[in-house]
Coordinates of C-alpha atoms and ligand atoms in Angstrom, one line a residue:
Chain A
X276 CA -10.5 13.5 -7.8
X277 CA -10.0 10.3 -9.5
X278 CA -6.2 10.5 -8.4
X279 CA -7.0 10.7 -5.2
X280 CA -8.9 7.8 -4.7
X281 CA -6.7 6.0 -6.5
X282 CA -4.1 7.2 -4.3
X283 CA -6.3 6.2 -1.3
X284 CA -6.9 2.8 -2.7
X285 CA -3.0 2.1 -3.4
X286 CA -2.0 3.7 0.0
X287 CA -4.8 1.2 1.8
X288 CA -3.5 -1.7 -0.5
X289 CA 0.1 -1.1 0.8
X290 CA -0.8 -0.8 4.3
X291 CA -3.3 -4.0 4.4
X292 CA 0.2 -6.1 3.0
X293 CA 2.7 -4.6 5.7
X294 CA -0.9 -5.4 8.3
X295 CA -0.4 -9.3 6.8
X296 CA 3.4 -10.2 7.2
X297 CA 4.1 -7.5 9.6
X298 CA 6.7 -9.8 11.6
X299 CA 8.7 -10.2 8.2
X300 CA 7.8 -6.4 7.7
X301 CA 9.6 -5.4 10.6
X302 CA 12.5 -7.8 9.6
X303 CA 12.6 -5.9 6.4
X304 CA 12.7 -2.2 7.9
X305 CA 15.5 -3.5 10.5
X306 CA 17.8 -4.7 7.8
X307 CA 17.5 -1.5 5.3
X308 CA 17.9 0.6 8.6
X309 CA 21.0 -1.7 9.3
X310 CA 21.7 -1.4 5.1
X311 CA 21.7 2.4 5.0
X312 CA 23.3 3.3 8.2
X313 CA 26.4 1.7 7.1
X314 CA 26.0 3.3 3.5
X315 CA 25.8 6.6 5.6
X316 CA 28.8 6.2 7.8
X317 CA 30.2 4.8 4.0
X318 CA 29.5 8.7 3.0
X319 CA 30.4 10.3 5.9
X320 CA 34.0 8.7 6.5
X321 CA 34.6 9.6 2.7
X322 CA 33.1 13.2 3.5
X323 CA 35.7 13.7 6.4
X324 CA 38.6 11.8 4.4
X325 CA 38.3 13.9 1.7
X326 CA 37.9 17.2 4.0
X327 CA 41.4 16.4 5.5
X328 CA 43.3 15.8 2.4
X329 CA 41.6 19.1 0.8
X330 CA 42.9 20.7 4.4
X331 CA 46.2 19.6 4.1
X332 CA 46.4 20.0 0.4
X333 CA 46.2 23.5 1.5
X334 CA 49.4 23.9 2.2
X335 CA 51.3 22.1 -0.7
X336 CA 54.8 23.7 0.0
X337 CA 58.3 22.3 -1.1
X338 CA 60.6 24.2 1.6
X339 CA 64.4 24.3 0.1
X340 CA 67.1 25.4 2.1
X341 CA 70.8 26.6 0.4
X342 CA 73.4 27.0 3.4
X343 CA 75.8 28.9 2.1
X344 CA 75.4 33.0 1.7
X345 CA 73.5 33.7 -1.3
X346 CA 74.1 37.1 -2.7
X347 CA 71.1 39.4 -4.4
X348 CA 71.5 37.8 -8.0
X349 CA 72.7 34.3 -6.8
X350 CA 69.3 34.3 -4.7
X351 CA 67.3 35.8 -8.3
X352 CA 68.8 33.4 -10.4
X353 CA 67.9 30.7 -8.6
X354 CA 64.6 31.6 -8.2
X355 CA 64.5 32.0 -12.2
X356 CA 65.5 28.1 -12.1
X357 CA 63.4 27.2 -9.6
X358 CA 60.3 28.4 -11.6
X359 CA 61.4 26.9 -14.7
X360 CA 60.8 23.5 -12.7
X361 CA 57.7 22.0 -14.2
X362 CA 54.2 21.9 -11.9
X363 CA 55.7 25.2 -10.1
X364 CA 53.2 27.9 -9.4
X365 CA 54.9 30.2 -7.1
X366 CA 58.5 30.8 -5.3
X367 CA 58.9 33.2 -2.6
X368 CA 62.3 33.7 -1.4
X369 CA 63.4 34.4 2.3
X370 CA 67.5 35.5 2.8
X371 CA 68.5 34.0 5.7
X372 CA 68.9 37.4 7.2
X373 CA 65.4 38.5 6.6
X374 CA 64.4 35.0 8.6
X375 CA 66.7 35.6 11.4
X376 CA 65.6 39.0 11.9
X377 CA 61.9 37.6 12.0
X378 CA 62.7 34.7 14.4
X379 CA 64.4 37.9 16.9
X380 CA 61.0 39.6 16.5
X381 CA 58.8 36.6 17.2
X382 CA 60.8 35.5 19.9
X383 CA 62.1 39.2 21.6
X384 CA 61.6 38.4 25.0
X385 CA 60.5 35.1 25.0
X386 CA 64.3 33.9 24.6
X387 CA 67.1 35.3 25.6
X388 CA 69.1 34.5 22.1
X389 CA 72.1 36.6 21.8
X390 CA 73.4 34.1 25.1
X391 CA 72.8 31.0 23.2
X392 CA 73.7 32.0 19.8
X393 CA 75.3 34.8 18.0
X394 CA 75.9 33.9 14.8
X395 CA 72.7 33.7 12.3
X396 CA 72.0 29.6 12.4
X397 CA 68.8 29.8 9.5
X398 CA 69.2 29.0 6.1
X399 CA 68.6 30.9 3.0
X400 CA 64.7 29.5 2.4
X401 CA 62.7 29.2 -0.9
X402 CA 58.7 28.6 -0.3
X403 CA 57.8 27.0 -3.2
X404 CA 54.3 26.3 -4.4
X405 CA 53.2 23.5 -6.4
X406 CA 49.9 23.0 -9.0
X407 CA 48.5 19.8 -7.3
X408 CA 49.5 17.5 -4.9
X409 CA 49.6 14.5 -6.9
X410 CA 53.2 15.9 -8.6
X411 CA 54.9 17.7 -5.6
X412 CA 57.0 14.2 -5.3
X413 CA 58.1 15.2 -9.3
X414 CA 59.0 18.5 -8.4
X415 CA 60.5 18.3 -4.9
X416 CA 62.9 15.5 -7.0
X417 CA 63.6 18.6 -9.8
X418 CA 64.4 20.6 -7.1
X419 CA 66.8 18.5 -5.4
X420 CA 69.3 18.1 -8.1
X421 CA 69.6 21.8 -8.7
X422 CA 73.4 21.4 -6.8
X423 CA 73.3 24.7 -5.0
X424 CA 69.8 23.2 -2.6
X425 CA 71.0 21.4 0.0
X426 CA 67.4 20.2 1.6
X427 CA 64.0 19.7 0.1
X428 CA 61.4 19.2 2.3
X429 CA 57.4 18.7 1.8
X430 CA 54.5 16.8 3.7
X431 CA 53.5 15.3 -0.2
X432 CA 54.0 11.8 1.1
X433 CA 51.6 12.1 3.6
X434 CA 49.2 13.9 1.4
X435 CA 49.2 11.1 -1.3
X436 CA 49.4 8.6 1.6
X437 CA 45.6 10.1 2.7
X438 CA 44.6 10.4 -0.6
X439 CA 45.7 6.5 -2.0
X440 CA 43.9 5.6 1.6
X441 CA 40.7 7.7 0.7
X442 CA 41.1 5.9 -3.0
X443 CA 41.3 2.6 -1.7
X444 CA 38.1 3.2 1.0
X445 CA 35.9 4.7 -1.5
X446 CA 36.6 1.9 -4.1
X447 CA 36.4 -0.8 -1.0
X448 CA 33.4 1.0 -0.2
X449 CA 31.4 1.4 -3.0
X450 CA 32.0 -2.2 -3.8
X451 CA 30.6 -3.1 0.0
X452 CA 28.0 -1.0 0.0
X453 CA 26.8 -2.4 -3.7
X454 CA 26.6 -5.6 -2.1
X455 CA 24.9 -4.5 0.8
X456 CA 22.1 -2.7 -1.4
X457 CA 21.8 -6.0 -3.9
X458 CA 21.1 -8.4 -0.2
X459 CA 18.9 -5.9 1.0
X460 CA 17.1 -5.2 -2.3
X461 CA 16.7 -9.4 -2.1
X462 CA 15.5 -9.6 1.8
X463 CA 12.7 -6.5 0.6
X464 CA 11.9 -8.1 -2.5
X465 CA 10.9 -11.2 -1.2
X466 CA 9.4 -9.5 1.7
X467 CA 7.0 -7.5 -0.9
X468 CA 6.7 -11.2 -2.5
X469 CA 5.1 -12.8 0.7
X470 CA 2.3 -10.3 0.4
X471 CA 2.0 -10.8 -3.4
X472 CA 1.6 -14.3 -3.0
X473 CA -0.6 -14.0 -0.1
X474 CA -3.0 -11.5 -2.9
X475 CA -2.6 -13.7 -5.7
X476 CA -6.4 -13.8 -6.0
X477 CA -6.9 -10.1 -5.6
X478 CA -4.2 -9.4 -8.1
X479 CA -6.0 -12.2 -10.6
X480 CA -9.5 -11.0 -10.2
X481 CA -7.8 -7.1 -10.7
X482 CA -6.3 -8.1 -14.0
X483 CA -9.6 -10.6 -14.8
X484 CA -12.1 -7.1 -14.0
X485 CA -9.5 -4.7 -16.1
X486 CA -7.2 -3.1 -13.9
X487 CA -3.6 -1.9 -15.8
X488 CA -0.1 -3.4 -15.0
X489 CA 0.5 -0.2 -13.2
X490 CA -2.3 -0.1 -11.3
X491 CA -2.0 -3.5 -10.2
X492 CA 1.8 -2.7 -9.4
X493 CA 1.5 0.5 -6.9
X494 CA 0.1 -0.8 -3.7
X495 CA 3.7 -2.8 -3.8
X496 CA 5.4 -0.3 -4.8
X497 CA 3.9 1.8 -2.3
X498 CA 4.6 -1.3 0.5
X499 CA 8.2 -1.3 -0.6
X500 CA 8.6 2.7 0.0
X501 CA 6.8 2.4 3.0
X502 CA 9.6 -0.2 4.3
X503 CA 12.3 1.6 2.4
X504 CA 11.6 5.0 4.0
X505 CA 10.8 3.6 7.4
X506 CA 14.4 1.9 7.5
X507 CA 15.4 5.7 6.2
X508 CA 14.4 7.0 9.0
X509 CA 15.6 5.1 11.6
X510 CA 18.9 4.8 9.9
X511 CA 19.2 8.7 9.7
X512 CA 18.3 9.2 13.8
X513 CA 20.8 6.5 14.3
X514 CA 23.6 8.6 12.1
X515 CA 22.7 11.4 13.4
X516 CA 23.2 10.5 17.2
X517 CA 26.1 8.6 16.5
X518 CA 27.9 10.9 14.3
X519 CA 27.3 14.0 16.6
X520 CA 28.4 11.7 19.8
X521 CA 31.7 10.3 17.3
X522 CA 32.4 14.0 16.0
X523 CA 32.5 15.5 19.6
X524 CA 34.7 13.3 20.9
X525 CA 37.0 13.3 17.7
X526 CA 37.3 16.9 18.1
X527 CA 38.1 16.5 21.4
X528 CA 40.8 14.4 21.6
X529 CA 42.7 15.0 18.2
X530 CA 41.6 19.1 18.2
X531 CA 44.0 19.1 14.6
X532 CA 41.6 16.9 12.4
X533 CA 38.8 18.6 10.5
X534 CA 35.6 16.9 11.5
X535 CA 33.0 18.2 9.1
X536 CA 30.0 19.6 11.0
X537 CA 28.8 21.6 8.3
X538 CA 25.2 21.1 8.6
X539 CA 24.1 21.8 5.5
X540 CA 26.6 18.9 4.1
X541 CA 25.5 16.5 6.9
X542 CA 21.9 17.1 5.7
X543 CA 22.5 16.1 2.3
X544 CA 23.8 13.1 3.4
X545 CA 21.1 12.4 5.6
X546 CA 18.8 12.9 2.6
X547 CA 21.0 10.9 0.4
X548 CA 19.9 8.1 2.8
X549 CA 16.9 8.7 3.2
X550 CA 16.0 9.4 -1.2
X551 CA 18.0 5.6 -1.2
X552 CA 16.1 4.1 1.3
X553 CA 12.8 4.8 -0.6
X554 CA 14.5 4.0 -4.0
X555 CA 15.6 1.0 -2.6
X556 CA 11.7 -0.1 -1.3
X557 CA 10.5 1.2 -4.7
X558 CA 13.0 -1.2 -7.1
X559 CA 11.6 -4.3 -4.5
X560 CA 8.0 -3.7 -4.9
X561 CA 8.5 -3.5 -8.5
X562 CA 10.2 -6.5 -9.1
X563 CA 8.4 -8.5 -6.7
X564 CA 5.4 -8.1 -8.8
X565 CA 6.7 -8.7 -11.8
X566 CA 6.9 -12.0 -12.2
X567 CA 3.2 -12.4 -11.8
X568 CA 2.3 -10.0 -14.2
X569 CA 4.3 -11.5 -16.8
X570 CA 2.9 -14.5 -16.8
X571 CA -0.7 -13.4 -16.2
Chain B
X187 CA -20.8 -9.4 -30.8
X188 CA -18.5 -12.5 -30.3
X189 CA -16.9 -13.5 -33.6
X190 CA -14.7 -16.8 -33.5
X191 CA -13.3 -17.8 -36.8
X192 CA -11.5 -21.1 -37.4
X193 CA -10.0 -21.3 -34.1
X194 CA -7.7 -23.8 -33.5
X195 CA -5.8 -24.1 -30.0
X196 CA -3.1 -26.0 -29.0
X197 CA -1.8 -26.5 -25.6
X198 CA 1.8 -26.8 -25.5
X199 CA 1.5 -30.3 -24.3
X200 CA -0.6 -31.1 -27.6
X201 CA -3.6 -31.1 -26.4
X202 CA -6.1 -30.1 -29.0
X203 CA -8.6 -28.6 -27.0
X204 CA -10.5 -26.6 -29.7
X205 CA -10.0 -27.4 -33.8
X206 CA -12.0 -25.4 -36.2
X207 CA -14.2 -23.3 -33.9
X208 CA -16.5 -20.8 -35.9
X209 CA -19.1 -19.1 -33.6
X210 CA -21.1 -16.0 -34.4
X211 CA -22.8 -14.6 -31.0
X212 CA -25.0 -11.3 -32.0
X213 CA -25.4 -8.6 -28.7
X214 CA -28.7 -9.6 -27.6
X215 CA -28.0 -13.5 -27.6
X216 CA -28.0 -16.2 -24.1
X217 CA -26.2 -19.3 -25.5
X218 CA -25.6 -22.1 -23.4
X219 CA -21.9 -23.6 -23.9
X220 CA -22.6 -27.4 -23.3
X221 CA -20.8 -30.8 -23.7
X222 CA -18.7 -33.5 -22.1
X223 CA -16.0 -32.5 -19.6
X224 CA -13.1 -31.6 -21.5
X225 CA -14.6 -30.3 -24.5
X226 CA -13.2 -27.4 -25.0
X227 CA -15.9 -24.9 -22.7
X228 CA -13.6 -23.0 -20.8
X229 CA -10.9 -22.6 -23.0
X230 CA -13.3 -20.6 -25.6
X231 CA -14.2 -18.3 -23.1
X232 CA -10.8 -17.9 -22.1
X233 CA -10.0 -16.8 -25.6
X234 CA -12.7 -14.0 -25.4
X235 CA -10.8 -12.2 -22.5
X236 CA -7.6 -13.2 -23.6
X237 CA -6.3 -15.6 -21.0
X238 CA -5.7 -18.1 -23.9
X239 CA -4.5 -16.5 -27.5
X240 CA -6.0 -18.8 -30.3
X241 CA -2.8 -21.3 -32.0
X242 CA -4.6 -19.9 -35.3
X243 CA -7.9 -18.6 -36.4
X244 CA -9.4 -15.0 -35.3
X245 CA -11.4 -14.2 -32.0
X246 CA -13.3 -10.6 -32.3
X247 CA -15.5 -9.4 -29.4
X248 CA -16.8 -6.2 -30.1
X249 CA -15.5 -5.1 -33.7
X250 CA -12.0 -5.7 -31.5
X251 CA -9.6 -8.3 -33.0
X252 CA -8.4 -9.9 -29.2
X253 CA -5.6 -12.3 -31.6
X254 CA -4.1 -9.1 -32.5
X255 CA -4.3 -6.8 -29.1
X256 CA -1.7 -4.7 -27.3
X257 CA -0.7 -6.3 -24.3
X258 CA -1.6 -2.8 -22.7
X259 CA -4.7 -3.0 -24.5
X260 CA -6.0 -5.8 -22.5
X261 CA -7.4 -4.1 -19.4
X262 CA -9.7 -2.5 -21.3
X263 CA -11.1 -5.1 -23.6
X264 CA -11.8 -7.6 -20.1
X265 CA -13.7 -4.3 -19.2
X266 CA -16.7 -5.1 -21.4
X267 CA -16.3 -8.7 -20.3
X268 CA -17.7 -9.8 -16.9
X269 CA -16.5 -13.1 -16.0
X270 CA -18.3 -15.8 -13.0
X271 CA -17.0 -19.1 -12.2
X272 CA -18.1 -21.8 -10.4
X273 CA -16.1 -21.4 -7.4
X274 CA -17.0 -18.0 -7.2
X275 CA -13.3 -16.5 -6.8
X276 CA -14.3 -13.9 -3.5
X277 CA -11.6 -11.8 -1.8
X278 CA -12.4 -13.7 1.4
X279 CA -11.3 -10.3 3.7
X280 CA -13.6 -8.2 2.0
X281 CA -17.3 -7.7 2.5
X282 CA -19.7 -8.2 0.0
X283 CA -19.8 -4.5 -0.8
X284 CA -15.8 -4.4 -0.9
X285 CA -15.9 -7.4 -3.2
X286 CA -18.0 -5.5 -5.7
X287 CA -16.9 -1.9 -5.4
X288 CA -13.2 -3.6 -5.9
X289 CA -13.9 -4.3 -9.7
X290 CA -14.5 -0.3 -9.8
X291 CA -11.9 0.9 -8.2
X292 CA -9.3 -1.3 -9.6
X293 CA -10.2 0.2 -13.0
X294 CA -9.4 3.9 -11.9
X295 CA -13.6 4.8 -11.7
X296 CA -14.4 8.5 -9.4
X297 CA -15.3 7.7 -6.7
X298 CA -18.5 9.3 -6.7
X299 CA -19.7 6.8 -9.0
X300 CA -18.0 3.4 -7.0
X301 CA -20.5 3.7 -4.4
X302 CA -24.2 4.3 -6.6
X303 CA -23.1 1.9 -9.0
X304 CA -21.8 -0.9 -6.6
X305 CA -25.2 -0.2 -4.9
X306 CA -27.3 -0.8 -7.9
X307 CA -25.3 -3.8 -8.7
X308 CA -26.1 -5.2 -5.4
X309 CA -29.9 -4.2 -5.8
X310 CA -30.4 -5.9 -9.1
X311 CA -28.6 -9.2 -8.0
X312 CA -30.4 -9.0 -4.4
X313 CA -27.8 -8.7 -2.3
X314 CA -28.2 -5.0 -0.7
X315 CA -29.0 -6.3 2.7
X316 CA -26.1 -8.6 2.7
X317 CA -23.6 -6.0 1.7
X318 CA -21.6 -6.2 5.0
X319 CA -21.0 -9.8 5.3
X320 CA -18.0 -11.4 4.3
X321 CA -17.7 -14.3 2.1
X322 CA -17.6 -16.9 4.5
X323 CA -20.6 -15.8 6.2
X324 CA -22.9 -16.4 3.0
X325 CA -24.7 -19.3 1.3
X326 CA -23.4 -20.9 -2.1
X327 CA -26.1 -19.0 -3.8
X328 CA -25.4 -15.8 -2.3
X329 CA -21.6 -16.1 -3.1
X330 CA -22.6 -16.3 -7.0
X331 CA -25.2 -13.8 -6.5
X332 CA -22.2 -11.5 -5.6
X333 CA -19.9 -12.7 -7.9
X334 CA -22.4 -11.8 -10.6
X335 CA -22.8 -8.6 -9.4
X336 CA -18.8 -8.0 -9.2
X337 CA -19.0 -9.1 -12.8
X338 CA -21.9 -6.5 -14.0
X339 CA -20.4 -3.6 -11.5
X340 CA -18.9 -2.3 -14.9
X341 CA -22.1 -2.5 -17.3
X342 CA -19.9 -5.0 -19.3
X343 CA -20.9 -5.6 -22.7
X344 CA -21.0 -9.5 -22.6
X345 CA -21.0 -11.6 -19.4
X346 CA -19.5 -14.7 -19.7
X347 CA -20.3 -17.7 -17.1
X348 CA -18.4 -21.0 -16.4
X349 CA -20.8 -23.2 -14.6
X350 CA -22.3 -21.1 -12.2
X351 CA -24.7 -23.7 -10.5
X352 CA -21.7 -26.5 -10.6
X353 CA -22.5 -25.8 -6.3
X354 CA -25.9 -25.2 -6.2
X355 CA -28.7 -26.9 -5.3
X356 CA -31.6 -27.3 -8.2
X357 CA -33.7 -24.0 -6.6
X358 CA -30.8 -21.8 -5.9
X359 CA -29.5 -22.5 -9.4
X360 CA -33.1 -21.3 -10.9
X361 CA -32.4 -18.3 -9.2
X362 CA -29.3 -17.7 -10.5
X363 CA -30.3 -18.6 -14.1
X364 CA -33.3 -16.3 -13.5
X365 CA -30.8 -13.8 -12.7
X366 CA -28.8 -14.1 -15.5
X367 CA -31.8 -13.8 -17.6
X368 CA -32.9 -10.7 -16.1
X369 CA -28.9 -9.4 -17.0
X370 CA -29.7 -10.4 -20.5
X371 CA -33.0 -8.5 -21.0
X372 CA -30.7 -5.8 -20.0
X373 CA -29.0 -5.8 -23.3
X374 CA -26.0 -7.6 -22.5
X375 CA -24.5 -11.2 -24.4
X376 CA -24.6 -13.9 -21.7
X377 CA -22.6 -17.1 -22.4
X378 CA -23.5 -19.7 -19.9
X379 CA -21.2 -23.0 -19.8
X380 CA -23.1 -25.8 -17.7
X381 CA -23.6 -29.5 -17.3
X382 CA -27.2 -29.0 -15.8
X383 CA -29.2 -30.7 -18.2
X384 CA -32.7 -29.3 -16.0
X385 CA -32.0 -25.6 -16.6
X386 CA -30.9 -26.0 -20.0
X387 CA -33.5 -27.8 -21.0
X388 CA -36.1 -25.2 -19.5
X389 CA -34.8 -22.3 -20.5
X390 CA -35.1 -23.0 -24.4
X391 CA -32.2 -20.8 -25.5
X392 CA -29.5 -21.3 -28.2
X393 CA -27.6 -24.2 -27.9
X394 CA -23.9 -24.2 -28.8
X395 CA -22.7 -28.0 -27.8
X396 CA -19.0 -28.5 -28.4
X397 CA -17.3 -32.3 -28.3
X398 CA -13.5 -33.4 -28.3
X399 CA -13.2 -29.1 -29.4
X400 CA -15.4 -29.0 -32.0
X401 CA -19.0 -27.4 -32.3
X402 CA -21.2 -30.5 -33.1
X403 CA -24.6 -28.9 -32.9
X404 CA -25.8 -25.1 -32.3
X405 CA -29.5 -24.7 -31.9
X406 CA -31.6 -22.5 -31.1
X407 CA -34.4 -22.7 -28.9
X408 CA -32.4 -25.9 -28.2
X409 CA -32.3 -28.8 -25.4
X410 CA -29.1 -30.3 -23.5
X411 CA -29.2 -33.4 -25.6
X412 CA -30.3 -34.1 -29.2
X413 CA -33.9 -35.6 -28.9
Ligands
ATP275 N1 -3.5 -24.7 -19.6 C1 -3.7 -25.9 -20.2 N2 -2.6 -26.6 -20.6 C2 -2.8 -27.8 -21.2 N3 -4.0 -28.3 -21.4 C3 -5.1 -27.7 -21.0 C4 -5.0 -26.4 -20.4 N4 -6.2 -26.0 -20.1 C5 -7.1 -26.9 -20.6 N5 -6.4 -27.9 -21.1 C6 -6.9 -29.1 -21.8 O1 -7.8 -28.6 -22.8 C7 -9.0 -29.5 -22.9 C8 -10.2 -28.6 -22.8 O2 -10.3 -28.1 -21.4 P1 -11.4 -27.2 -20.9 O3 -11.1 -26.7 -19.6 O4 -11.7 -26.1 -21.9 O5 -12.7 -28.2 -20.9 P2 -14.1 -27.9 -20.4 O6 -15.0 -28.1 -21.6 O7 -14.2 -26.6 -19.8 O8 -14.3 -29.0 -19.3 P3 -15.2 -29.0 -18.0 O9 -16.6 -29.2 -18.4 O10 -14.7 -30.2 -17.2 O11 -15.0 -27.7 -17.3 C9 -8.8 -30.5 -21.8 O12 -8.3 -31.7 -22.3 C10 -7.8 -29.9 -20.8 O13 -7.1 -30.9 -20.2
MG276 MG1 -14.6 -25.9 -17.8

């Protein structure tokens, strides 16, 4: 019962502060909305980076090709080497007659190829699979020197291209977005402070009739969530339109990216902003009573 | 009630604005705190609530040591202490009745019990049929009347006032003496700090004076100045 009033009283509190500045109130909620949409497009680009090096990393072959006709146990013991090669998970080996009958199938029909060509133009191929991305450059360089390859191939660069670039945002980003949170944290802070000020009375006849630290403390703290979650919220309806709008046309014109649209994922973010938003009000109220209480 | 032994306090910019102070008050007691500006008035009363902590010496109100309290302690020794001032210190957006019931529920009290208490608070200082006007709508006499009751809204042990008729003309502060009186009767330590030489000498109570911070005469049934 008690609680609840208490509750009432802090919730009133909070609400008669926001009433007082509510110009600089409505400053406040605009900049954490501005604050936290850019921490969530922060998440999501790192979200979608990451989904398309996890994509590509999907297929983390090394193709090698050996010219020349391979007999049974040429082909075997090379494929003994080639696993020797450290990092290797897998090698799957396809005679270049095996391939050229494949290709006939695929194509019967399509081509007419016994015009163009009649002599079997594939290689001998070994598929090989590697443990992580991060070492297929190692390994496609093993591979190379073994003398009987003639061509390594392998999209690694790419791959570790992505990922140094999904690296370098998230570092770039984190550091932004620290910034971003310490301004905003100021701006609601001294927001919270104009109200404090504005009740130094109330807060000095509170401590004068007996009222804890705490209790002093939650009607800011309150006021700060209040602003927090309101720029939450409007920050998560902007993401949410924007991202939607960004993702459709993403898909449309480059149809081979992965755009996440898992919606489960994209909720999490959007409570990640919105949990941060009020965390963010919370720390400001806090502070921006402390002073006073201190030196009370 | 109110123990002070050998307090001493020194301002950090050396002024000595109370040296040696020893001052038993017992529960039923109304002392008046008297002498020149400066003396040293406010700042023992500050001691007793803890705004000011004693450079030496021991303050006990209430079998509490204050020198030695918790800093989380505090809220609840300044519970048992009702405090008025001369400038009355109203939250000027708040009725009368807000102004009061604030003291309770800044302190956590049900809420079934703000609203009787608050009203019996008003009732005994007179102010009932004021209770929705706001500060700036009342008199000098009725802004002490409710910043009495604010103070007494918590049945506090010991009600401490710092020159509650400094604003008042001669009649209204007869009333409020009358009603500070009528809060002693009750059973609770009033200390009264005042310059009005009239009331002090017609209320014939115990006379603490203090000069340049030290106690230079406490009498009882005792008159502003020394006859
Ligand atoms: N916070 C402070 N810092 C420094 N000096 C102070 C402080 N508070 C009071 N003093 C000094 O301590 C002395 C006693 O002040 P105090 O306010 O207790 O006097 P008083 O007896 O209440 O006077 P008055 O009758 O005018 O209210 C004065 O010299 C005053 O200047
Ligand atoms: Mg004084």
């Amino acid at each position: 019962m008690s609680t609840f009033s208490n509750l009432e009283f802090f919730v009133v509190e909070a609400f008669r502060g926001i009433g007082r500045s509510p110009l600089m109130s409505f400053v406040a909620i605009g900049i954490v909305t501005v604050t936290l949409t850019i921490f969530g497009f922060f998440m999501l680009g790192v979200i979608n980076l990451g989904n398309v090096v996890s994509t590509m990393g999907a297929k983390l072959d090394i193709t090698s090709y050996v010219n020349k006709d391979l007999s049974n146990r040429d082909a075997a013991e090379l494929e003994v080497r080639l696993k020797k090669i450290d990092g290797v998970e897998k090698v799957n080996y396809y005679s270049k007659d095996d391939s050229w009958k494949d290709f006939k199938e695929e194509y019967s029909g399509k081509l007419e190829l016994g015009e163009v060509v009649s002599e079997n133009p594939l290689p001998n191929t070994f598929a090989i699979k590697v443990r992580s991305p991060e070492i297929l450059p190692n390994v496609a360089a093993a591979i190379s020197k073994i003398e009987e390859i003639d061509e390594v191939r392998y999209s690694g660069k790419l791959i570790s291209q992505v990922q140094n670039l999904v690296e370098a945002v998230r570092l770039a980003g984190f550091v932004f977005v620290f910034l971003l949170f310490f301004a905003t944290l100021l701006i609601v802070v001294n927001t919270i402070r104009l109200t404090v000020l504005a009740r130094e009375t109330d807060i000095y006849i509170m401590r004068l009739v007996g009222a804890t630290s705490s209790f002093v403390r939650w009607p800011f703290v309150i006021e700060g969530i209040v602003i927090g979650v309101g720029g939450g919220v409007f920050a998560v309806l902007l993401l949410r339109a924007t991202y939607e709008t960004l993702a459709f046309k993403v898909s449309a014109a480059f149809p081979f990216l992965p755009v996440v649209t898992d919606s489960f994922l994209l909720s999490m973010v959007f409570a990640a902003v919105g949990i941060t938003g009020a965390m963010l009000g919370m720390i400001g109220g806090y502070i921006s009573v402390s002073r006073l209480l201190k030196n009370a | 009630m109110i123990e002070l032994k050998s307090v001493i306090k020194t301002f950090s910019n050396g002024v000595e604005a109370l040296i040696n102070v020893t001052l038993h008050v017992g529960k039923e007691e109304f002392i008046f705190l008297v002498g020149p500006s400066g003396a040293g008035k406010t700042t023992l009363m500050k001691m007793l609530y803890r705004e000011e902590i004693p450079s030496s010496g021991q303050v006990v109100v209430d079998r509490i040591n204050v020198t030695k309290l918790a800093e989380d302690q505090i809220p609840f020794l300044r519970r048992n202490i009702g405090v008025v001032f001369q400038d009355y210190k109203l939250l000027p957006r708040r009725t009368v009745y807000e102004n009061v019931a604030f003291a309770l529920q800044v302190t956590g009290a049900p809420r079934s019990q703000i609203r009787r208490r608050t009203m019996q608070a008003l009732e005994l200082v007179g102010m009932l049929k004021r209770a929705k006007s706001f500060p700036s709508e009342l008199s000098g006499g009725e802004k002490q009347k409710t910043c009495i009751a604010r103070a007494i809204v918590n049945n506090p042990l010991i009600l401490l006032a710092d020159e509650p008729t400094g604003n008042l003309d001669p009649q209204t502060s007869w009333d409020i003496m009358e009603l500070l009186d009528k809060i002693n009767r009750r059973k609770t330590t009033v200390v009264v700090a005042t310059h009005n030489k009239n009331i002090v000498d017609g209320m014939r109570k115990r006379v603490v004076v203090i000069e340049g911070g030290r106690i230079t005469r406490d009498q009882q049934l005792g008159t502003y100045s020394q006859e």
